[in-house]
Short mmCIF file of C-alpha atoms in Angstrom, two decimals:
data_model
loop_
_atom_site.label_atom_id
_atom_site.label_comp_id
_atom_site.label_asym_id
_atom_site.label_seq_id
_atom_site.Cartn_x
_atom_site.Cartn_y
_atom_site.Cartn_z
CA MET A 1040 173.23 237.80 60.04
CA ALA A 1041 174.81 234.42 59.41
CA SER A 1042 176.55 232.69 62.29
CA HIS A 1043 180.33 232.44 61.96
CA ALA A 1044 180.05 228.74 62.78
CA GLN A 1045 178.42 228.15 59.40
CA PRO A 1046 180.53 227.53 56.28
CA VAL A 1047 180.84 230.44 53.87
CA THR A 1048 178.53 229.62 50.96
CA ASP A 1049 177.03 232.96 49.95
CA SER A 1050 178.80 234.51 46.94
CA THR A 1051 177.22 237.94 47.43
CA THR A 1052 178.39 238.73 50.96
CA THR A 1053 181.82 238.89 52.53
CA ARG A 1054 182.70 237.69 55.98
CA PRO A 1055 185.89 237.77 58.05
CA VAL A 1056 187.45 234.38 58.78
CA GLN A 1057 190.35 233.82 61.16
CA PHE A 1058 193.39 231.92 59.94
CA LYS A 1059 196.34 230.52 61.87
CA ILE A 1060 199.19 230.28 59.40
CA TRP A 1061 202.52 228.69 60.29
CA ARG A 1062 205.42 231.12 59.87
CA GLY A 1063 209.01 230.08 60.21
CA ASP A 1064 211.78 228.01 58.68
CA ALA A 1065 213.92 224.94 59.45
CA SER A 1066 215.17 226.52 62.68
CA GLY A 1067 211.64 226.85 64.06
CA GLY A 1068 208.47 228.86 63.84
CA ALA A 1069 204.99 229.43 65.20
CA PHE A 1070 201.41 229.98 64.13
CA GLU A 1071 200.40 233.57 63.51
CA GLN A 1072 196.83 234.73 63.27
CA TYR A 1073 195.41 236.63 60.30
CA THR A 1074 191.97 237.55 59.07
CA ALA A 1075 190.77 237.08 55.49
CA ARG A 1076 187.57 238.38 53.89
CA VAL A 1077 185.82 235.34 52.50
CA THR A 1078 182.95 235.02 50.05
CA GLY A 1079 181.33 231.87 48.72
CA GLY A 1080 183.37 230.00 46.13
CA MET A 1081 186.74 230.97 47.58
CA VAL A 1082 189.36 228.31 48.25
CA VAL A 1083 192.03 228.32 50.96
CA LEU A 1084 194.70 229.38 48.45
CA ASP A 1085 192.63 232.51 47.65
CA CYS A 1086 192.70 233.41 51.33
CA ILE A 1087 196.44 232.83 51.60
CA HIS A 1088 196.99 235.05 48.56
CA GLN A 1089 194.76 237.73 50.06
CA VAL A 1090 196.70 237.67 53.34
CA GLN A 1091 199.96 237.77 51.38
CA ALA A 1092 198.81 240.69 49.21
CA GLU A 1093 197.30 242.82 51.96
CA GLN A 1094 199.02 241.95 55.23
CA VAL A 1095 202.27 239.96 55.00
CA PRO A 1096 203.95 240.25 51.59
CA ASP A 1097 206.82 238.02 52.78
CA LEU A 1098 204.51 235.03 53.44
CA ALA A 1099 206.06 232.18 51.44
CA CYS A 1100 203.67 229.88 49.60
CA ARG A 1101 204.27 227.60 46.60
CA TRP A 1102 201.58 227.43 43.95
CA ASN A 1103 201.19 227.32 40.21
CA CYS A 1104 198.04 226.15 38.40
CA LYS A 1105 195.27 226.77 40.98
CA ALA A 1106 193.39 223.94 39.28
CA GLY A 1107 194.46 220.87 41.23
CA LYS A 1108 196.78 219.65 38.50
CA CYS A 1109 200.28 220.90 39.32
CA GLY A 1110 200.51 219.55 42.88
CA SER A 1111 202.38 222.61 44.14
CA CYS A 1112 200.14 224.03 46.86
CA SER A 1113 200.09 221.01 49.16
CA ALA A 1114 199.68 221.93 52.81
CA GLU A 1115 197.93 220.76 55.97
CA ILE A 1116 194.59 222.44 56.49
CA ASN A 1117 193.05 221.88 59.91
CA GLY A 1118 195.53 219.02 60.32
CA LYS A 1119 194.62 217.25 57.07
CA PRO A 1120 196.98 217.12 54.09
CA ALA A 1121 195.21 218.78 51.14
CA LEU A 1122 195.73 221.01 48.12
CA MET A 1123 195.00 224.59 49.13
CA CYS A 1124 193.58 225.32 45.68
CA MET A 1125 191.07 222.47 45.92
CA THR A 1126 189.88 223.10 49.48
CA ARG A 1127 186.80 225.28 49.31
CA MET A 1128 186.14 227.55 52.24
CA ASP A 1129 182.52 226.38 52.30
CA THR A 1130 183.74 222.94 53.40
CA LEU A 1131 185.48 224.30 56.50
CA PRO A 1132 183.93 225.32 59.82
CA THR A 1133 184.77 228.94 60.58
CA ASP A 1134 183.79 229.17 64.24
CA GLN A 1135 187.47 228.64 65.04
CA PRO A 1136 190.57 229.71 63.11
CA VAL A 1137 191.46 227.65 60.06
CA THR A 1138 194.98 226.31 60.56
CA VAL A 1139 197.29 226.17 57.55
CA GLU A 1140 200.74 224.66 57.92
CA PRO A 1141 203.40 223.11 55.68
CA LEU A 1142 203.79 219.38 55.00
CA ARG A 1143 205.24 217.69 58.08
CA ALA A 1144 207.07 214.84 56.32
CA PHE A 1145 209.61 217.14 54.66
CA PRO A 1146 212.06 219.80 55.86
CA SER A 1147 210.75 223.32 56.08
CA ILE A 1148 212.21 225.99 53.80
CA ARG A 1149 210.03 228.86 54.85
CA ASP A 1150 206.43 229.35 55.98
CA LEU A 1151 204.26 227.04 53.84
CA VAL A 1152 207.07 225.92 51.55
CA THR A 1153 208.87 222.65 52.17
CA ASP A 1154 211.85 220.99 50.53
CA VAL A 1155 210.44 217.99 48.65
CA SER A 1156 213.64 217.25 46.73
CA TRP A 1157 214.06 213.93 48.60
CA ASN A 1158 211.26 212.63 46.40
CA TYR A 1159 213.17 213.38 43.22
CA GLU A 1160 216.22 211.56 44.56
CA VAL A 1161 214.07 208.52 45.35
CA LYS A 1162 212.64 208.52 41.84
CA LYS A 1163 216.08 208.47 40.26
CA LYS A 1164 216.81 205.13 41.93
CA ILE A 1165 213.77 203.32 40.50
CA THR A 1166 214.55 201.13 37.50
CA PRO A 1167 212.96 203.00 34.57
CA PHE A 1168 210.52 201.61 32.02
CA THR A 1169 212.25 198.77 30.20
CA PRO A 1170 210.15 197.54 27.26
CA ARG A 1171 210.56 194.14 25.64
CA LYS A 1172 211.73 193.88 22.04
CA PRO A 1173 209.26 195.54 19.63
CA ASP A 1174 206.62 193.22 18.16
CA ARG A 1175 207.26 194.46 14.62
CA PRO A 1176 210.26 195.55 12.55
CA ASP A 1177 209.04 199.15 12.56
CA GLY A 1178 209.70 199.29 16.31
CA THR A 1179 206.07 199.20 17.49
CA TRP A 1180 204.10 196.97 19.84
CA THR A 1181 200.51 195.76 19.85
CA MET A 1182 198.62 196.99 22.91
CA TYR A 1183 195.08 196.23 24.04
CA GLN A 1184 192.96 198.42 26.25
CA GLU A 1185 192.53 195.71 28.91
CA ASP A 1186 196.31 195.52 29.22
CA ILE A 1187 196.80 199.17 29.93
CA GLU A 1188 193.69 200.31 31.76
CA ARG A 1189 194.84 199.03 35.17
CA THR A 1190 197.97 201.19 35.11
CA GLN A 1191 196.23 204.26 33.66
CA GLU A 1192 194.90 204.99 37.15
CA PHE A 1193 198.45 205.29 38.46
CA ARG A 1194 199.43 207.72 35.72
CA LYS A 1195 196.95 210.28 37.06
CA CYS A 1196 199.41 211.10 39.87
CA ILE A 1197 200.28 214.82 39.97
CA GLU A 1198 203.12 214.38 42.46
CA CYS A 1199 201.62 216.64 45.10
CA PHE A 1200 203.21 214.37 47.74
CA LEU A 1201 200.18 214.55 50.02
CA CYS A 1202 200.32 210.75 50.26
CA GLN A 1203 203.96 210.94 51.32
CA ASP A 1204 203.06 213.58 53.90
CA VAL A 1205 200.23 211.65 55.53
CA CYS A 1206 202.09 208.33 55.53
CA HIS A 1207 203.06 207.74 59.17
CA VAL A 1208 206.18 205.80 58.14
CA LEU A 1209 207.65 209.07 56.84
CA ARG A 1210 205.67 211.57 58.89
CA ASP A 1211 206.03 210.01 62.34
CA HIS A 1212 208.82 207.45 62.00
CA HIS A 1213 211.07 209.41 59.62
CA LYS A 1214 212.05 206.28 57.67
CA HIS A 1215 213.11 208.26 54.61
CA ASP A 1216 216.29 206.18 54.27
CA GLU A 1217 214.45 202.85 54.27
CA PHE A 1218 211.02 203.51 52.73
CA ILE A 1219 210.14 205.18 49.44
CA GLY A 1220 206.55 206.09 50.36
CA PRO A 1221 203.21 205.56 48.62
CA ARG A 1222 203.86 207.90 45.70
CA PHE A 1223 206.75 205.78 44.49
CA LEU A 1224 205.02 202.51 45.21
CA VAL A 1225 202.37 203.78 42.79
CA ASN A 1226 205.14 204.63 40.36
CA ILE A 1227 206.59 201.12 40.63
CA ALA A 1228 203.12 199.56 40.29
CA ALA A 1229 202.64 201.44 37.01
CA LEU A 1230 205.93 200.02 35.74
CA GLU A 1231 205.66 196.49 37.17
CA MET A 1232 202.11 195.96 35.88
CA HIS A 1233 202.87 197.37 32.45
CA PRO A 1234 202.56 194.52 29.95
CA LEU A 1235 205.55 195.66 27.89
CA ASP A 1236 207.91 196.17 30.81
CA VAL A 1237 210.40 193.37 31.45
CA ALA A 1238 212.43 194.80 34.34
CA ASP A 1239 212.15 193.15 37.76
CA ARG A 1240 211.86 195.57 40.69
CA ILE A 1241 210.56 193.08 43.26
CA ALA A 1242 213.83 192.50 45.10
CA ASP A 1243 214.34 196.26 45.38
CA LEU A 1244 210.77 196.65 46.64
CA LYS A 1245 211.39 194.18 49.44
CA ASP A 1246 214.75 195.46 50.63
CA ARG A 1247 215.82 198.88 49.39
CA ASP A 1248 212.32 200.37 49.01
CA GLY A 1249 210.95 198.92 52.26
CA ILE A 1250 207.45 198.04 51.11
CA GLY A 1251 206.97 196.03 54.31
CA TYR A 1252 206.94 199.25 56.33
CA CYS A 1253 203.50 200.03 54.88
CA ASN A 1254 200.92 198.79 57.36
CA ILE A 1255 197.91 199.45 55.13
CA GLY A 1256 196.41 202.39 56.99
CA LYS A 1257 195.04 203.70 53.67
CA CYS A 1258 195.70 207.32 54.67
CA CYS A 1259 197.47 207.81 51.33
CA THR A 1260 194.34 206.71 49.48
CA LYS A 1261 192.17 209.04 51.54
CA VAL A 1262 194.17 212.19 50.79
CA CYS A 1263 194.89 211.57 47.10
CA PRO A 1264 193.38 214.49 45.13
CA GLU A 1265 193.29 212.29 42.02
CA SER A 1266 191.37 209.54 43.87
CA ILE A 1267 193.97 206.91 43.02
CA THR A 1268 193.20 203.75 44.97
CA ILE A 1269 196.80 203.65 46.15
CA THR A 1270 196.60 200.96 48.82
CA ASP A 1271 194.26 198.43 47.21
CA ASN A 1272 195.36 198.75 43.60
CA ALA A 1273 199.06 199.54 43.90
CA ILE A 1274 200.62 198.74 47.28
CA ILE A 1275 198.81 195.51 48.20
CA PRO A 1276 199.26 193.95 44.73
CA LEU A 1277 202.97 194.80 44.98
CA LYS A 1278 203.12 193.27 48.47
CA GLU A 1279 201.59 190.12 46.98
CA ARG A 1280 204.23 190.06 44.24
CA VAL A 1281 206.90 190.28 46.94
CA VAL A 1282 205.22 187.33 48.70
CA ASP A 1283 205.25 185.38 45.41
CA GLU A 1284 208.94 185.97 45.03
CA PHE A 1285 210.22 185.65 48.59
CA TYR A 1286 207.72 184.34 51.14
CA ASP A 1287 205.58 181.70 49.45
CA PRO A 1288 207.40 178.35 49.24
CA ILE A 1289 204.75 176.80 46.96
CA THR A 1290 204.96 179.60 44.38
CA ARG A 1291 208.73 179.40 44.49
CA LEU A 1292 208.62 175.64 43.96
CA LEU A 1293 206.19 176.00 41.03
CA ARG A 1294 208.46 178.59 39.48
CA ILE A 1295 211.39 176.16 39.63
CA PHE A 1296 209.35 173.45 37.86
CA ARG A 1297 208.03 175.88 35.24
CA SER A 1298 211.50 177.17 34.45
CA LYS A 1299 212.74 173.62 33.73
CA MET B 249 217.22 215.56 56.86
CA PRO B 250 215.98 218.18 59.39
CA LEU B 251 212.36 217.13 59.81
CA PRO B 252 209.71 218.66 62.07
CA GLN B 253 209.43 216.87 65.40
CA ALA B 254 206.88 214.05 65.30
CA PRO B 255 203.68 214.93 67.18
CA GLY B 256 202.96 213.27 70.53
CA PHE B 257 200.49 210.44 71.06
CA LEU B 258 197.01 211.44 69.82
CA GLU B 259 198.29 214.95 69.09
CA THR B 260 196.74 216.45 65.96
CA ARG B 261 195.37 219.66 64.55
CA ARG B 262 192.45 217.81 63.01
CA ILE B 263 189.17 219.24 64.25
CA ASP B 264 186.83 216.56 62.92
CA ARG B 265 185.72 213.62 65.08
CA TRP B 266 188.52 211.35 63.84
CA TRP B 267 188.37 209.20 66.99
CA ILE B 268 184.91 207.80 66.25
CA GLN B 269 186.02 205.26 63.65
CA PRO B 270 188.90 203.67 65.61
CA THR B 271 186.71 203.60 68.72
CA LEU B 272 183.90 201.80 66.87
CA VAL B 273 186.41 199.35 65.37
CA PHE B 274 187.89 198.72 68.83
CA LEU B 275 184.46 198.09 70.32
CA GLY B 276 183.28 195.98 67.38
CA PHE B 277 186.35 193.74 67.20
CA GLY B 278 186.63 193.65 70.98
CA ALA B 279 183.02 192.52 71.39
CA PHE B 280 183.47 189.81 68.79
CA ILE B 281 186.72 188.52 70.32
CA VAL B 282 185.17 188.37 73.80
CA TYR B 283 181.97 186.67 72.62
CA SER B 284 183.65 184.19 70.26
CA THR B 285 186.18 183.18 72.93
CA TRP B 286 183.39 182.67 75.47
CA ALA B 287 181.29 180.70 72.97
CA ALA B 288 184.25 178.56 71.91
CA LEU B 289 185.02 177.63 75.51
CA GLN B 290 181.46 176.49 76.27
CA GLY B 291 181.69 173.16 74.44
CA SER B 292 177.91 172.80 74.52
CA ASN B 293 174.73 174.12 72.85
CA TYR B 294 176.44 174.27 69.48
CA PHE B 295 173.85 172.32 67.49
CA THR B 296 170.17 171.50 67.18
CA GLY B 297 168.70 168.31 65.76
CA GLY B 298 170.78 165.18 65.53
CA PRO B 299 170.12 161.85 67.28
CA THR B 300 169.29 163.47 70.63
CA HIS B 301 166.78 166.03 69.29
CA PRO B 302 164.63 164.15 66.76
CA GLY B 303 162.43 166.30 64.55
CA ALA B 304 164.47 169.50 64.87
CA GLN B 305 166.31 171.04 61.92
CA GLN B 306 170.00 170.08 62.00
CA LEU B 307 171.72 173.39 62.71
CA LEU B 308 175.41 173.58 63.57
CA SER B 309 177.12 176.70 64.88
CA PRO B 310 179.76 177.94 62.41
CA PHE B 311 182.14 178.40 65.37
CA TYR B 312 182.13 174.62 65.78
CA SER B 313 182.17 173.50 62.16
CA PRO B 314 183.57 171.09 61.21
CA VAL B 315 183.12 169.05 64.40
CA LEU B 316 186.07 166.68 64.66
CA TRP B 317 185.06 165.29 68.04
CA ASP B 318 181.84 165.91 69.93
CA ALA B 319 182.12 166.94 73.55
CA THR B 320 181.59 164.07 76.01
CA GLY B 321 177.94 163.05 76.22
CA LEU B 322 176.85 165.05 73.18
CA HIS B 323 175.81 163.52 69.82
CA SER B 324 175.51 166.30 67.27
CA GLY B 325 175.44 163.95 64.31
CA HIS B 326 178.11 166.18 62.72
CA ALA B 327 181.26 164.69 64.31
CA TRP B 328 183.81 163.47 61.78
CA ILE B 329 185.68 161.20 64.19
CA GLY B 330 183.50 160.62 67.21
CA GLN B 331 183.47 161.54 70.87
CA GLN B 332 186.09 163.46 72.80
CA PRO B 333 189.27 161.36 72.50
CA ALA B 334 190.31 159.31 75.53
CA TRP B 335 193.85 160.68 75.33
CA TRP B 336 192.67 164.24 75.95
CA PRO B 337 194.09 165.30 79.37
CA THR B 338 191.35 165.57 81.99
CA TRP B 339 192.82 168.80 83.36
CA LEU B 340 192.60 170.49 79.93
CA LEU B 341 189.34 172.09 78.88
CA PHE B 342 187.84 170.40 75.83
CA SER B 343 185.65 172.13 73.29
CA PRO B 344 185.22 171.16 69.62
CA ALA B 345 185.53 174.85 68.67
CA LEU B 346 189.11 175.04 69.93
CA PHE B 347 190.24 173.00 66.91
CA ILE B 348 188.32 175.17 64.46
CA LEU B 349 188.25 178.84 65.42
CA PRO B 350 192.02 179.45 65.13
CA PHE B 351 191.80 178.98 61.34
CA PRO B 352 189.17 181.59 60.44
CA GLY B 353 190.69 183.69 63.23
CA LEU B 354 194.06 183.56 61.48
CA PHE B 355 192.43 184.46 58.15
CA ARG B 356 190.89 187.57 59.65
CA PHE B 357 193.97 188.46 61.69
CA THR B 358 196.16 188.49 58.58
CA CYS B 359 193.52 190.06 56.29
CA TYR B 360 194.71 193.30 54.68
CA TYR B 361 191.56 195.18 55.71
CA TYR B 362 191.67 194.00 59.31
CA ARG B 363 195.39 194.72 59.59
CA GLY B 364 194.88 198.35 58.64
CA ALA B 365 191.90 198.58 60.99
CA TYR B 366 193.35 196.97 64.11
CA TYR B 367 196.76 198.60 63.78
CA LYS B 368 194.82 201.85 64.16
CA ALA B 369 192.24 200.83 66.74
CA PHE B 370 194.30 198.56 68.98
CA TRP B 371 197.84 199.90 68.88
CA GLY B 372 197.56 203.43 67.56
CA ASP B 373 199.84 202.95 64.59
CA PRO B 374 198.52 205.61 63.93
CA SER B 375 195.08 205.94 65.57
CA SER B 376 193.92 207.90 62.55
CA CYS B 377 195.48 209.70 59.60
CA GLY B 378 197.52 212.70 60.70
CA VAL B 379 197.25 211.79 64.40
CA GLY B 380 200.39 211.32 66.51
CA GLU B 381 201.65 207.92 67.65
CA PRO B 382 203.07 206.75 70.99
CA SER B 383 206.56 208.17 71.26
CA PHE B 384 208.21 204.87 72.28
CA ARG B 385 207.83 203.56 68.72
CA GLY B 386 209.56 206.48 66.99
CA THR B 387 212.31 205.46 64.60
CA ARG B 388 212.24 201.92 66.06
CA TYR B 389 209.09 201.25 64.01
CA ARG B 390 209.39 197.93 62.13
CA GLY B 391 205.99 197.66 60.46
CA GLU B 392 205.58 194.47 58.46
CA GLN B 393 209.13 194.76 57.18
CA LYS B 394 210.56 192.66 59.99
CA PHE B 395 209.57 189.93 62.45
CA PRO B 396 207.00 189.44 63.95
CA LEU B 397 204.59 191.22 61.58
CA LEU B 398 206.58 189.89 58.64
CA LEU B 399 204.52 186.74 59.25
CA GLN B 400 201.46 188.58 57.92
CA ASN B 401 202.81 187.55 54.52
CA ALA B 402 201.41 184.07 55.20
CA HIS B 403 197.90 185.43 54.60
CA ARG B 404 197.42 183.40 51.42
CA TYR B 405 197.79 180.14 53.34
CA ALA B 406 195.06 181.27 55.72
CA LEU B 407 193.01 182.05 52.59
CA TYR B 408 193.39 178.50 51.27
CA ILE B 409 192.02 177.13 54.55
CA ALA B 410 189.24 179.74 54.59
CA ILE B 411 188.13 178.56 51.13
CA LEU B 412 187.89 174.99 52.48
CA PHE B 413 185.72 176.33 55.29
CA ILE B 414 183.34 177.93 52.76
CA GLY B 415 182.80 174.43 51.33
CA ILE B 416 182.24 172.94 54.78
CA LEU B 417 179.82 175.68 55.85
CA SER B 418 177.95 175.31 52.55
CA TYR B 419 177.49 171.62 53.37
CA ASP B 420 176.24 172.59 56.85
CA ALA B 421 173.71 174.95 55.26
CA TRP B 422 172.53 172.05 53.08
CA VAL B 423 172.29 169.72 56.07
CA SER B 424 170.26 172.35 57.92
CA LEU B 425 167.49 171.79 55.35
CA TRP B 426 166.85 168.36 56.86
CA SER B 427 165.49 167.02 60.09
CA VAL B 428 165.62 163.43 61.31
CA ASP B 429 162.64 161.94 63.13
CA ALA B 430 162.74 159.38 65.94
CA GLU B 431 162.68 156.52 63.41
CA GLY B 432 165.73 157.94 61.64
CA VAL B 433 163.79 159.11 58.56
CA LYS B 434 164.98 162.37 56.98
CA HIS B 435 162.48 165.14 56.22
CA PHE B 436 163.10 168.20 54.05
CA GLY B 437 162.28 171.60 55.55
CA ILE B 438 163.41 175.19 55.61
CA SER B 439 163.57 176.96 58.95
CA VAL B 440 164.70 180.41 59.98
CA GLY B 441 167.90 178.73 61.12
CA SER B 442 168.46 177.29 57.64
CA LEU B 443 168.25 180.82 56.24
CA VAL B 444 170.59 182.13 58.95
CA LEU B 445 173.22 179.54 58.04
CA ALA B 446 172.73 180.07 54.29
CA LEU B 447 173.16 183.83 54.64
CA ASN B 448 176.25 183.15 56.74
CA VAL B 449 177.82 181.24 53.84
CA ILE B 450 176.91 183.99 51.36
CA LEU B 451 178.43 186.75 53.50
CA LEU B 452 181.53 184.72 54.37
CA GLY B 453 181.89 183.88 50.67
CA GLY B 454 181.62 187.57 49.76
CA TYR B 455 184.34 188.32 52.28
CA THR B 456 186.63 185.38 51.42
CA PHE B 457 186.42 185.73 47.64
CA GLY B 458 186.97 189.49 47.81
CA CYS B 459 190.30 188.94 49.57
CA HIS B 460 193.26 190.91 48.20
CA CYS B 461 195.32 187.70 48.05
CA PHE B 462 192.61 185.93 46.09
CA ARG B 463 192.42 188.91 43.70
CA HIS B 464 196.15 188.58 43.11
CA ILE B 465 196.19 184.81 42.70
CA ILE B 466 193.12 184.66 40.45
CA GLY B 467 194.57 187.09 37.91
CA GLY B 468 196.16 190.19 39.43
CA ARG B 469 199.63 188.65 39.21
CA GLN B 470 199.43 188.79 35.39
CA ASP B 471 200.64 191.87 33.56
CA CYS B 472 199.16 190.92 30.20
CA PHE B 473 195.39 190.56 30.62
CA SER B 474 194.81 190.13 26.87
CA CYS B 475 197.06 187.03 27.06
CA HIS B 476 195.01 185.58 29.98
CA LYS B 477 191.39 186.43 29.20
CA HIS B 478 189.80 184.04 31.71
CA GLN B 479 192.02 185.29 34.49
CA HIS B 480 191.19 188.86 33.52
CA ALA B 481 187.46 188.10 33.68
CA ALA B 482 187.88 186.45 37.09
CA TRP B 483 190.04 189.34 38.33
CA LYS B 484 187.36 191.85 37.37
CA ARG B 485 184.70 189.92 39.29
CA VAL B 486 186.90 189.54 42.35
CA SER B 487 187.78 193.23 42.09
CA TRP B 488 184.06 194.03 42.42
CA LEU B 489 183.99 192.13 45.69
CA ASN B 490 187.36 193.54 46.73
CA THR B 491 186.10 197.12 46.58
CA ARG B 492 183.45 196.00 49.10
CA HIS B 493 185.89 194.00 51.23
CA MET B 494 185.40 196.14 54.34
CA LEU B 495 181.63 195.88 54.03
CA PHE B 496 181.71 192.09 53.73
CA ALA B 497 184.32 191.88 56.50
CA TRP B 498 181.93 193.54 58.94
CA LEU B 499 178.73 191.93 57.70
CA SER B 500 180.23 188.45 57.79
CA LEU B 501 181.81 189.07 61.20
CA PHE B 502 178.50 190.14 62.67
CA TRP B 503 176.52 187.40 60.98
CA VAL B 504 178.84 184.54 61.90
CA GLY B 505 178.56 185.68 65.52
CA PHE B 506 174.79 185.98 65.23
CA SER B 507 174.62 182.49 63.67
CA ASP B 508 176.26 181.09 66.80
CA VAL B 509 173.90 183.09 69.01
CA TYR B 510 170.91 181.78 67.04
CA VAL B 511 171.96 178.13 67.19
CA ARG B 512 172.95 178.45 70.85
CA LEU B 513 169.65 179.99 71.94
CA CYS B 514 167.64 177.47 69.91
CA SER B 515 169.70 174.64 71.38
CA MET B 516 169.06 175.98 74.88
CA GLY B 517 165.34 176.14 74.16
CA ILE B 518 165.19 179.91 74.63
CA TRP B 519 164.41 180.59 70.97
CA THR B 520 162.30 178.42 68.69
CA ASP B 521 163.63 177.65 65.23
CA TRP B 522 160.45 178.39 63.28
CA ARG B 523 159.97 176.20 60.23
CA ILE B 524 158.96 178.11 57.11
CA VAL B 525 158.68 175.22 54.61
CA GLY B 526 158.09 171.51 55.26
#
């Protein structure tokens, strides 16, 4: 008989695994313990669905694609922000209950569901894509692969908001009014680095969007299910553009001479 | 917005050994800071060879390079100006390293990799991802948005100086290939110390030229890579180093410290700088 401390890898046998699932709403809540029957190949979302179907039909849980592409089933599993549909049970130790709780950086609605609408409000404030005049009379532009490949990485984002959840500026310091979070810094990087875009978002980045609050912990990069190199490829290059514009006297001086 | 209460200091539901990495970083940086401070304050045993040690390979500790003034009574053969200046107050400790170490120290202190690492390891901001912070910071957190950490934005100026140091240390590695006999005649030779100093330059170069600032300045600031093909090519090469920035940060940190240990122990006569060629 396999030890319960071992991950569940066998697809032919079933084994009970303890779960501690957070139940409650904005007024408060607590962890409640449930047992799921787990076989190899199952993911955490399967277990949540099983508990919901067989034990607590009123357990609230947001999900959609179950393929790691819709970004709906974000949660904290054993304290780590992750997609429930992409967290295989065979990666988790089962000698102690698996904890599943909602994202901590956003208000709770109920059980595992949080209100992430703040993110949509933030996005509305970002200056949208503003292309230069078309290169040709038919309204088209000439694009080369080397111009676009850097920002293609940023377009993989599925808006699961795991990066927002793990970012301590939002999670621990609750700076939602002063900092837009890694997801939207990636969004701005995709726009700012786009060769056709002519809008300037650097002043907003410095002041309204609070890019300086990021202290480069790289937690956002670590939790990204799309493996976007958020810190090194988006946030730090944007920080450097802010330095160009506001904190580097030599660059500012050169810009004055070039503009004359 | 009614948000869940922030967890207390070090509070987390993570069950992995998240504390190992910040602890190792704390010990690694801490050991380097203690050793480099001690070594910088010694003001002696920072070179081999030179006029006072004829026949030995001319090794100079990277902690002391470039030597502006030699300490009183020492003739390294590397001093740019001469002996300890007469105007230096007698009550103030003199060491050639005190004029040098602040510059590479500033480069590392403001480095994007180190910032992320020491914010975690030294002031728990946060100690690890998903781990609670000290409660006194709370909503008073300022990050790098405001003074004093706003000054981290001066990193590129530390980079410019660090690049100058790569040139100086490369020259030191070249000089280490020569020894001077009692008659003042130079002889070519390669010793273990020459290799130590050469590897030091390579690792420091890998670290310095993989810097996020350098990546931005060399080409990352451009949006249209097809319009700036040379900058794009340079950016791609620097990006290769940049993805290994943490690796080079640690390797170069360890090796620059070891280079000082090597030169120091050879200078003290405890180790012998074995000659491989010449």
